[in-house]
C-alpha atoms as an extended CHARMM CRD file, in Angstrom:
* protein
*
       206  EXT
         1         1  UNK       CA              7.4440000000       90.8390000000       67.5980000000  PROA      1               0.0000000000
         2         2  UNK       CA              8.0920000000       90.7990000000       63.8470000000  PROA      2               0.0000000000
         3         3  UNK       CA              7.4570000000       94.3080000000       62.4620000000  PROA      3               0.0000000000
         4         4  UNK       CA              5.7350000000       93.0780000000       59.2860000000  PROA      4               0.0000000000
         5         5  UNK       CA              4.0890000000       89.7520000000       60.0960000000  PROA      5               0.0000000000
         6         6  UNK       CA              3.0720000000       90.7200000000       63.6550000000  PROA      6               0.0000000000
         7         7  UNK       CA              3.9720000000       87.4030000000       65.2890000000  PROA      7               0.0000000000
         8         8  UNK       CA              6.5680000000       86.5950000000       67.9200000000  PROA      8               0.0000000000
         9         9  UNK       CA              9.9930000000       86.4200000000       66.2810000000  PROA      9               0.0000000000
        10        10  UNK       CA             12.2180000000       83.8980000000       68.0670000000  PROA      10              0.0000000000
        11        11  UNK       CA             14.8040000000       83.6880000000       65.2870000000  PROA      11              0.0000000000
        12        12  UNK       CA             16.0840000000       87.1530000000       64.3210000000  PROA      12              0.0000000000
        13        13  UNK       CA             19.6210000000       87.2110000000       65.7020000000  PROA      13              0.0000000000
        14        14  UNK       CA             19.6270000000       90.6080000000       67.4720000000  PROA      14              0.0000000000
        15        15  UNK       CA             16.7690000000       89.6620000000       69.7890000000  PROA      15              0.0000000000
        16        16  UNK       CA             16.8740000000       85.8650000000       69.8470000000  PROA      16              0.0000000000
        17        17  UNK       CA             19.5640000000       85.6180000000       72.5370000000  PROA      17              0.0000000000
        18        18  UNK       CA             20.6980000000       87.7620000000       75.4590000000  PROA      18              0.0000000000
        19        19  UNK       CA             24.1420000000       88.2410000000       73.9630000000  PROA      19              0.0000000000
        20        20  UNK       CA             25.9580000000       89.9300000000       76.8860000000  PROA      20              0.0000000000
        21        21  UNK       CA             24.7040000000       87.1810000000       79.2010000000  PROA      21              0.0000000000
        22        22  UNK       CA             25.8710000000       84.4310000000       76.8330000000  PROA      22              0.0000000000
        23        23  UNK       CA             29.3100000000       85.9970000000       76.3930000000  PROA      23              0.0000000000
        24        24  UNK       CA             29.6850000000       86.3800000000       80.1610000000  PROA      24              0.0000000000
        25        25  UNK       CA             28.6210000000       82.7560000000       80.6490000000  PROA      25              0.0000000000
        26        26  UNK       CA             31.1490000000       81.4440000000       78.1210000000  PROA      26              0.0000000000
        27        27  UNK       CA             33.9650000000       83.4940000000       79.6210000000  PROA      27              0.0000000000
        28        28  UNK       CA             33.2140000000       82.1990000000       83.1080000000  PROA      28              0.0000000000
        29        29  UNK       CA             33.1140000000       78.5900000000       81.9210000000  PROA      29              0.0000000000
        30        30  UNK       CA             36.4720000000       78.9990000000       80.1670000000  PROA      30              0.0000000000
        31        31  UNK       CA             38.0330000000       80.5860000000       83.2380000000  PROA      31              0.0000000000
        32        32  UNK       CA             36.6780000000       78.1520000000       85.8340000000  PROA      32              0.0000000000
        33        33  UNK       CA             35.9050000000       74.9570000000       83.9200000000  PROA      33              0.0000000000
        34        34  UNK       CA             32.4920000000       74.8780000000       85.6030000000  PROA      34              0.0000000000
        35        35  UNK       CA             28.8930000000       75.7400000000       84.7360000000  PROA      35              0.0000000000
        36        36  UNK       CA             27.8020000000       78.7390000000       86.8620000000  PROA      36              0.0000000000
        37        37  UNK       CA             25.5350000000       77.6360000000       89.7330000000  PROA      37              0.0000000000
        38        38  UNK       CA             22.7410000000       80.0040000000       88.6880000000  PROA      38              0.0000000000
        39        39  UNK       CA             22.5120000000       78.5560000000       85.1640000000  PROA      39              0.0000000000
        40        40  UNK       CA             19.1290000000       77.1100000000       84.2230000000  PROA      40              0.0000000000
        41        41  UNK       CA             18.0960000000       75.2060000000       81.1060000000  PROA      41              0.0000000000
        42        42  UNK       CA             14.7630000000       73.9520000000       79.8240000000  PROA      42              0.0000000000
        43        43  UNK       CA             16.2360000000       72.0370000000       76.8850000000  PROA      43              0.0000000000
        44        44  UNK       CA             15.4450000000       68.7190000000       78.5570000000  PROA      44              0.0000000000
        45        45  UNK       CA             11.7780000000       69.4800000000       77.8600000000  PROA      45              0.0000000000
        46        46  UNK       CA             12.3650000000       69.4870000000       74.1060000000  PROA      46              0.0000000000
        47        47  UNK       CA             12.3430000000       66.3410000000       71.9970000000  PROA      47              0.0000000000
        48        48  UNK       CA             15.7550000000       64.6610000000       71.9600000000  PROA      48              0.0000000000
        49        49  UNK       CA             16.3950000000       62.2380000000       69.1080000000  PROA      49              0.0000000000
        50        50  UNK       CA             19.1670000000       59.6890000000       69.4430000000  PROA      50              0.0000000000
        51        51  UNK       CA             21.8640000000       59.9350000000       66.7900000000  PROA      51              0.0000000000
        52        52  UNK       CA             23.6950000000       56.6610000000       66.2560000000  PROA      52              0.0000000000
        53        53  UNK       CA             27.4740000000       56.4710000000       65.9610000000  PROA      53              0.0000000000
        54        54  UNK       CA             29.2620000000       53.2160000000       65.1430000000  PROA      54              0.0000000000
        55        55  UNK       CA             30.6570000000       51.5070000000       68.2310000000  PROA      55              0.0000000000
        56        56  UNK       CA             34.1080000000       51.3160000000       66.6300000000  PROA      56              0.0000000000
        57        57  UNK       CA             34.2050000000       55.0710000000       66.0250000000  PROA      57              0.0000000000
        58        58  UNK       CA             32.8990000000       55.8540000000       69.4980000000  PROA      58              0.0000000000
        59        59  UNK       CA             35.3080000000       53.5020000000       71.2690000000  PROA      59              0.0000000000
        60        60  UNK       CA             38.3250000000       54.7340000000       69.2960000000  PROA      60              0.0000000000
        61        61  UNK       CA             37.7590000000       58.3550000000       70.2570000000  PROA      61              0.0000000000
        62        62  UNK       CA             36.9620000000       57.5030000000       73.8670000000  PROA      62              0.0000000000
        63        63  UNK       CA             40.3840000000       55.8430000000       74.0360000000  PROA      63              0.0000000000
        64        64  UNK       CA             42.0810000000       58.8530000000       72.4130000000  PROA      64              0.0000000000
        65        65  UNK       CA             40.5790000000       61.4050000000       74.7840000000  PROA      65              0.0000000000
        66        66  UNK       CA             41.0570000000       59.2190000000       77.8290000000  PROA      66              0.0000000000
        67        67  UNK       CA             44.7250000000       58.9430000000       76.8760000000  PROA      67              0.0000000000
        68        68  UNK       CA             44.9720000000       62.7120000000       76.4940000000  PROA      68              0.0000000000
        69        69  UNK       CA             43.3820000000       63.2030000000       79.9000000000  PROA      69              0.0000000000
        70        70  UNK       CA             45.8600000000       60.8900000000       81.6120000000  PROA      70              0.0000000000
        71        71  UNK       CA             48.8530000000       62.4350000000       79.8320000000  PROA      71              0.0000000000
        72        72  UNK       CA             47.7920000000       65.9420000000       80.7900000000  PROA      72              0.0000000000
        73        73  UNK       CA             47.1660000000       65.0840000000       84.4110000000  PROA      73              0.0000000000
        74        74  UNK       CA             50.4450000000       63.1790000000       84.7810000000  PROA      74              0.0000000000
        75        75  UNK       CA             52.7600000000       65.4950000000       82.8420000000  PROA      75              0.0000000000
        76        76  UNK       CA             51.3130000000       68.9450000000       83.4550000000  PROA      76              0.0000000000
        77        77  UNK       CA             49.2770000000       68.3380000000       86.5910000000  PROA      77              0.0000000000
        78        78  UNK       CA             46.3040000000       69.8550000000       84.8050000000  PROA      78              0.0000000000
        79        79  UNK       CA             42.7920000000       68.6550000000       84.1590000000  PROA      79              0.0000000000
        80        80  UNK       CA             41.2370000000       68.9410000000       80.7040000000  PROA      80              0.0000000000
        81        81  UNK       CA             37.6330000000       70.1480000000       80.7490000000  PROA      81              0.0000000000
        82        82  UNK       CA             35.7790000000       70.1130000000       77.4360000000  PROA      82              0.0000000000
        83        83  UNK       CA             32.9370000000       72.5610000000       76.9350000000  PROA      83              0.0000000000
        84        84  UNK       CA             30.5940000000       71.7650000000       74.0430000000  PROA      84              0.0000000000
        85        85  UNK       CA             28.4920000000       74.7140000000       72.8860000000  PROA      85              0.0000000000
        86        86  UNK       CA             25.5510000000       73.9220000000       70.6190000000  PROA      86              0.0000000000
        87        87  UNK       CA             23.3680000000       76.5860000000       69.0780000000  PROA      87              0.0000000000
        88        88  UNK       CA             21.7560000000       77.9060000000       65.9250000000  PROA      88              0.0000000000
        89        89  UNK       CA             23.3570000000       81.3730000000       66.1920000000  PROA      89              0.0000000000
        90        90  UNK       CA             26.9120000000       80.6270000000       67.3230000000  PROA      90              0.0000000000
        91        91  UNK       CA             28.5350000000       82.5940000000       64.5040000000  PROA      91              0.0000000000
        92        92  UNK       CA             26.5630000000       85.8410000000       64.4910000000  PROA      92              0.0000000000
        93        93  UNK       CA             28.0880000000       87.6270000000       67.4890000000  PROA      93              0.0000000000
        94        94  UNK       CA             31.8490000000       88.1400000000       67.2370000000  PROA      94              0.0000000000
        95        95  UNK       CA             32.3310000000       88.1000000000       71.0150000000  PROA      95              0.0000000000
        96        96  UNK       CA             30.7640000000       84.6380000000       71.1190000000  PROA      96              0.0000000000
        97        97  UNK       CA             32.8760000000       83.4430000000       68.1970000000  PROA      97              0.0000000000
        98        98  UNK       CA             36.0200000000       84.6220000000       69.9760000000  PROA      98              0.0000000000
        99        99  UNK       CA             35.2420000000       82.3740000000       72.9520000000  PROA      99              0.0000000000
       100       100  UNK       CA             35.1270000000       79.2240000000       70.8070000000  PROA      100             0.0000000000
       101       101  UNK       CA             38.4770000000       77.4720000000       70.3950000000  PROA      101             0.0000000000
       102       102  UNK       CA             37.1100000000       75.0600000000       67.7780000000  PROA      102             0.0000000000
       103       103  UNK       CA             34.3190000000       76.1430000000       65.4300000000  PROA      103             0.0000000000
       104       104  UNK       CA             32.0960000000       73.6580000000       63.6270000000  PROA      104             0.0000000000
       105       105  UNK       CA             29.1910000000       74.3100000000       61.2710000000  PROA      105             0.0000000000
       106       106  UNK       CA             26.8990000000       71.5240000000       60.0840000000  PROA      106             0.0000000000
       107       107  UNK       CA             25.4410000000       72.6910000000       56.7760000000  PROA      107             0.0000000000
       108       108  UNK       CA             22.0230000000       71.3460000000       55.8740000000  PROA      108             0.0000000000
       109       109  UNK       CA             20.0380000000       72.2600000000       52.7200000000  PROA      109             0.0000000000
       110       110  UNK       CA             16.9800000000       74.4590000000       53.1420000000  PROA      110             0.0000000000
       111       111  UNK       CA             14.4870000000       71.7600000000       52.1800000000  PROA      111             0.0000000000
       112       112  UNK       CA             15.7860000000       69.4300000000       54.8990000000  PROA      112             0.0000000000
       113       113  UNK       CA             15.8520000000       72.1950000000       57.4950000000  PROA      113             0.0000000000
       114       114  UNK       CA             12.2580000000       73.0200000000       56.5860000000  PROA      114             0.0000000000
       115       115  UNK       CA             11.1820000000       69.3730000000       56.8110000000  PROA      115             0.0000000000
       116       116  UNK       CA             12.7710000000       68.9560000000       60.2410000000  PROA      116             0.0000000000
       117       117  UNK       CA             11.2010000000       72.1490000000       61.5300000000  PROA      117             0.0000000000
       118       118  UNK       CA              7.7420000000       71.1370000000       60.3500000000  PROA      118             0.0000000000
       119       119  UNK       CA              8.0970000000       67.7120000000       61.9770000000  PROA      119             0.0000000000
       120       120  UNK       CA              8.6630000000       69.2130000000       65.4110000000  PROA      120             0.0000000000
       121       121  UNK       CA              5.6670000000       69.2610000000       67.7350000000  PROA      121             0.0000000000
       122       122  UNK       CA              6.9340000000       72.5190000000       69.1740000000  PROA      122             0.0000000000
       123       123  UNK       CA              9.7360000000       73.6280000000       71.4490000000  PROA      123             0.0000000000
       124       124  UNK       CA             10.1740000000       75.2810000000       74.7940000000  PROA      124             0.0000000000
       125       125  UNK       CA             11.3550000000       78.8810000000       74.7840000000  PROA      125             0.0000000000
       126       126  UNK       CA             12.8390000000       80.9070000000       77.6150000000  PROA      126             0.0000000000
       127       127  UNK       CA             10.4620000000       83.2800000000       79.3620000000  PROA      127             0.0000000000
       128       128  UNK       CA             11.1530000000       85.3450000000       82.4640000000  PROA      128             0.0000000000
       129       129  UNK       CA              7.9550000000       84.2800000000       84.2220000000  PROA      129             0.0000000000
       130       130  UNK       CA              8.4830000000       80.5220000000       83.9230000000  PROA      130             0.0000000000
       131       131  UNK       CA             11.8460000000       78.7780000000       84.5340000000  PROA      131             0.0000000000
       132       132  UNK       CA             10.5780000000       75.7820000000       82.5580000000  PROA      132             0.0000000000
       133       133  UNK       CA              9.9300000000       77.9250000000       79.5070000000  PROA      133             0.0000000000
       134       134  UNK       CA              6.8360000000       78.1920000000       77.3730000000  PROA      134             0.0000000000
       135       135  UNK       CA              5.8210000000       75.7290000000       74.6420000000  PROA      135             0.0000000000
       136       136  UNK       CA              5.8430000000       77.3890000000       71.2270000000  PROA      136             0.0000000000
       137       137  UNK       CA              4.2900000000       76.0100000000       68.0580000000  PROA      137             0.0000000000
       138       138  UNK       CA              4.9420000000       77.6560000000       64.7000000000  PROA      138             0.0000000000
       139       139  UNK       CA              1.8990000000       79.3210000000       63.1270000000  PROA      139             0.0000000000
       140       140  UNK       CA              1.2770000000       78.7740000000       59.3780000000  PROA      140             0.0000000000
       141       141  UNK       CA              3.9470000000       80.3220000000       57.1620000000  PROA      141             0.0000000000
       142       142  UNK       CA              6.3700000000       80.8460000000       60.0440000000  PROA      142             0.0000000000
       143       143  UNK       CA              9.2560000000       79.0400000000       58.3490000000  PROA      143             0.0000000000
       144       144  UNK       CA              8.9530000000       80.9580000000       55.0900000000  PROA      144             0.0000000000
       145       145  UNK       CA              8.2790000000       84.3650000000       56.6350000000  PROA      145             0.0000000000
       146       146  UNK       CA             10.3530000000       84.3110000000       59.8270000000  PROA      146             0.0000000000
       147       147  UNK       CA             12.6830000000       81.3700000000       60.4120000000  PROA      147             0.0000000000
       148       148  UNK       CA             14.5560000000       80.8980000000       57.1530000000  PROA      148             0.0000000000
       149       149  UNK       CA             14.9870000000       84.6050000000       56.3170000000  PROA      149             0.0000000000
       150       150  UNK       CA             16.4420000000       85.0970000000       59.8070000000  PROA      150             0.0000000000
       151       151  UNK       CA             18.7410000000       82.0910000000       59.3190000000  PROA      151             0.0000000000
       152       152  UNK       CA             20.0340000000       83.5110000000       56.0350000000  PROA      152             0.0000000000
       153       153  UNK       CA             20.5290000000       86.9580000000       57.5280000000  PROA      153             0.0000000000
       154       154  UNK       CA             22.4140000000       85.5950000000       60.5430000000  PROA      154             0.0000000000
       155       155  UNK       CA             24.8340000000       83.5130000000       58.4550000000  PROA      155             0.0000000000
       156       156  UNK       CA             25.4570000000       85.5310000000       55.3020000000  PROA      156             0.0000000000
       157       157  UNK       CA             28.6350000000       87.0620000000       56.7950000000  PROA      157             0.0000000000
       158       158  UNK       CA             29.9970000000       83.6310000000       57.7040000000  PROA      158             0.0000000000
       159       159  UNK       CA             30.2940000000       82.5330000000       54.0710000000  PROA      159             0.0000000000
       160       160  UNK       CA             31.9780000000       84.0780000000       51.0550000000  PROA      160             0.0000000000
       161       161  UNK       CA             29.5550000000       86.1790000000       48.9920000000  PROA      161             0.0000000000
       162       162  UNK       CA             26.8520000000       85.4460000000       51.5640000000  PROA      162             0.0000000000
       163       163  UNK       CA             26.2380000000       82.0440000000       49.9650000000  PROA      163             0.0000000000
       164       164  UNK       CA             25.0250000000       79.9460000000       52.8800000000  PROA      164             0.0000000000
       165       165  UNK       CA             24.0070000000       76.9860000000       50.7070000000  PROA      165             0.0000000000
       166       166  UNK       CA             27.2370000000       76.3360000000       48.7830000000  PROA      166             0.0000000000
       167       167  UNK       CA             29.7450000000       79.0450000000       49.7340000000  PROA      167             0.0000000000
       168       168  UNK       CA             33.0710000000       78.4800000000       51.4530000000  PROA      168             0.0000000000
       169       169  UNK       CA             33.6320000000       79.8740000000       54.9580000000  PROA      169             0.0000000000
       170       170  UNK       CA             34.8890000000       83.4480000000       55.0720000000  PROA      170             0.0000000000
       171       171  UNK       CA             37.0080000000       85.2350000000       57.6700000000  PROA      171             0.0000000000
       172       172  UNK       CA             34.3610000000       85.9770000000       60.2880000000  PROA      172             0.0000000000
       173       173  UNK       CA             34.6610000000       82.5970000000       62.0270000000  PROA      173             0.0000000000
       174       174  UNK       CA             38.2860000000       81.7730000000       61.3050000000  PROA      174             0.0000000000
       175       175  UNK       CA             39.1690000000       78.0930000000       61.1070000000  PROA      175             0.0000000000
       176       176  UNK       CA             35.5270000000       77.0740000000       60.7410000000  PROA      176             0.0000000000
       177       177  UNK       CA             35.1210000000       73.3370000000       60.1620000000  PROA      177             0.0000000000
       178       178  UNK       CA             32.3580000000       72.9960000000       57.5910000000  PROA      178             0.0000000000
       179       179  UNK       CA             30.5480000000       69.6660000000       57.6290000000  PROA      179             0.0000000000
       180       180  UNK       CA             28.3960000000       68.9680000000       54.5770000000  PROA      180             0.0000000000
       181       181  UNK       CA             25.6740000000       66.7720000000       56.0380000000  PROA      181             0.0000000000
       182       182  UNK       CA             24.6750000000       65.1450000000       52.7420000000  PROA      182             0.0000000000
       183       183  UNK       CA             28.1840000000       63.9830000000       51.8290000000  PROA      183             0.0000000000
       184       184  UNK       CA             29.2410000000       62.2220000000       55.0380000000  PROA      184             0.0000000000
       185       185  UNK       CA             27.7920000000       59.8750000000       57.6120000000  PROA      185             0.0000000000
       186       186  UNK       CA             27.7830000000       60.5630000000       61.3310000000  PROA      186             0.0000000000
       187       187  UNK       CA             30.9080000000       58.4980000000       61.9370000000  PROA      187             0.0000000000
       188       188  UNK       CA             32.8550000000       60.5770000000       59.4270000000  PROA      188             0.0000000000
       189       189  UNK       CA             31.5870000000       63.8190000000       60.9500000000  PROA      189             0.0000000000
       190       190  UNK       CA             32.4890000000       62.7210000000       64.4790000000  PROA      190             0.0000000000
       191       191  UNK       CA             35.9610000000       61.5900000000       63.4220000000  PROA      191             0.0000000000
       192       192  UNK       CA             36.7150000000       64.8220000000       61.5910000000  PROA      192             0.0000000000
       193       193  UNK       CA             35.7360000000       66.9950000000       64.5400000000  PROA      193             0.0000000000
       194       194  UNK       CA             37.4090000000       64.7780000000       67.1230000000  PROA      194             0.0000000000
       195       195  UNK       CA             40.6010000000       64.8100000000       65.0770000000  PROA      195             0.0000000000
       196       196  UNK       CA             40.6880000000       68.5980000000       65.2900000000  PROA      196             0.0000000000
       197       197  UNK       CA             39.9450000000       68.4990000000       69.0240000000  PROA      197             0.0000000000
       198       198  UNK       CA             42.8270000000       66.0810000000       69.5160000000  PROA      198             0.0000000000
       199       199  UNK       CA             45.1780000000       68.4160000000       67.6190000000  PROA      199             0.0000000000
       200       200  UNK       CA             44.0830000000       71.3900000000       69.7250000000  PROA      200             0.0000000000
       201       201  UNK       CA             44.5940000000       69.4660000000       72.9580000000  PROA      201             0.0000000000
       202       202  UNK       CA             48.0900000000       68.3740000000       71.9230000000  PROA      202             0.0000000000
       203       203  UNK       CA             49.0230000000       71.9310000000       70.9230000000  PROA      203             0.0000000000
       204       204  UNK       CA             48.2090000000       73.0310000000       74.4650000000  PROA      204             0.0000000000
       205       205  UNK       CA             50.9390000000       70.7060000000       75.6750000000  PROA      205             0.0000000000
       206       206  UNK       CA             53.6030000000       72.6590000000       73.7730000000  PROA      206             0.0000000000
């Protein structure tokens, strides 16, 4: 509950996520290469919009990673397992940051974030009493009073001088790949990230 506005606060970093549970989950996945059997998600209930990537870009990177997989299995007798972690608070908790081998941040201007949030019909949140979650719809003023201030607060330490709109990445999330969403298309973003993933995978061979 927000102490001033007296509405449920799903966005303030300290209480938005069960941090010890998330850290434990990430550590187990890295150690075993498997999702724990007791893991449950309700994200499939939320609206999923398809994001198009050019066939040429997609096919090129499929070939690259398939080649890496075969090389690793043949030469080192090891299997590569990729774990993709997506979240709006990945760079607030240092223990979470430390579990991420590659760190990517897609920067989007406030006005576009606000527009996207307002276009959502709602989203399912985790509640203890219902494994499918509970549908939440933002009350009036929620973006301005709750969501964006929490977003700024959670990310100010990630960027130099706390400038989340135009600042360069600082030292908190070292090696952060910053993608400026308004200056590149999806194919460029995918290729930049996949190029880094390829480099990381090849470094593991040495």
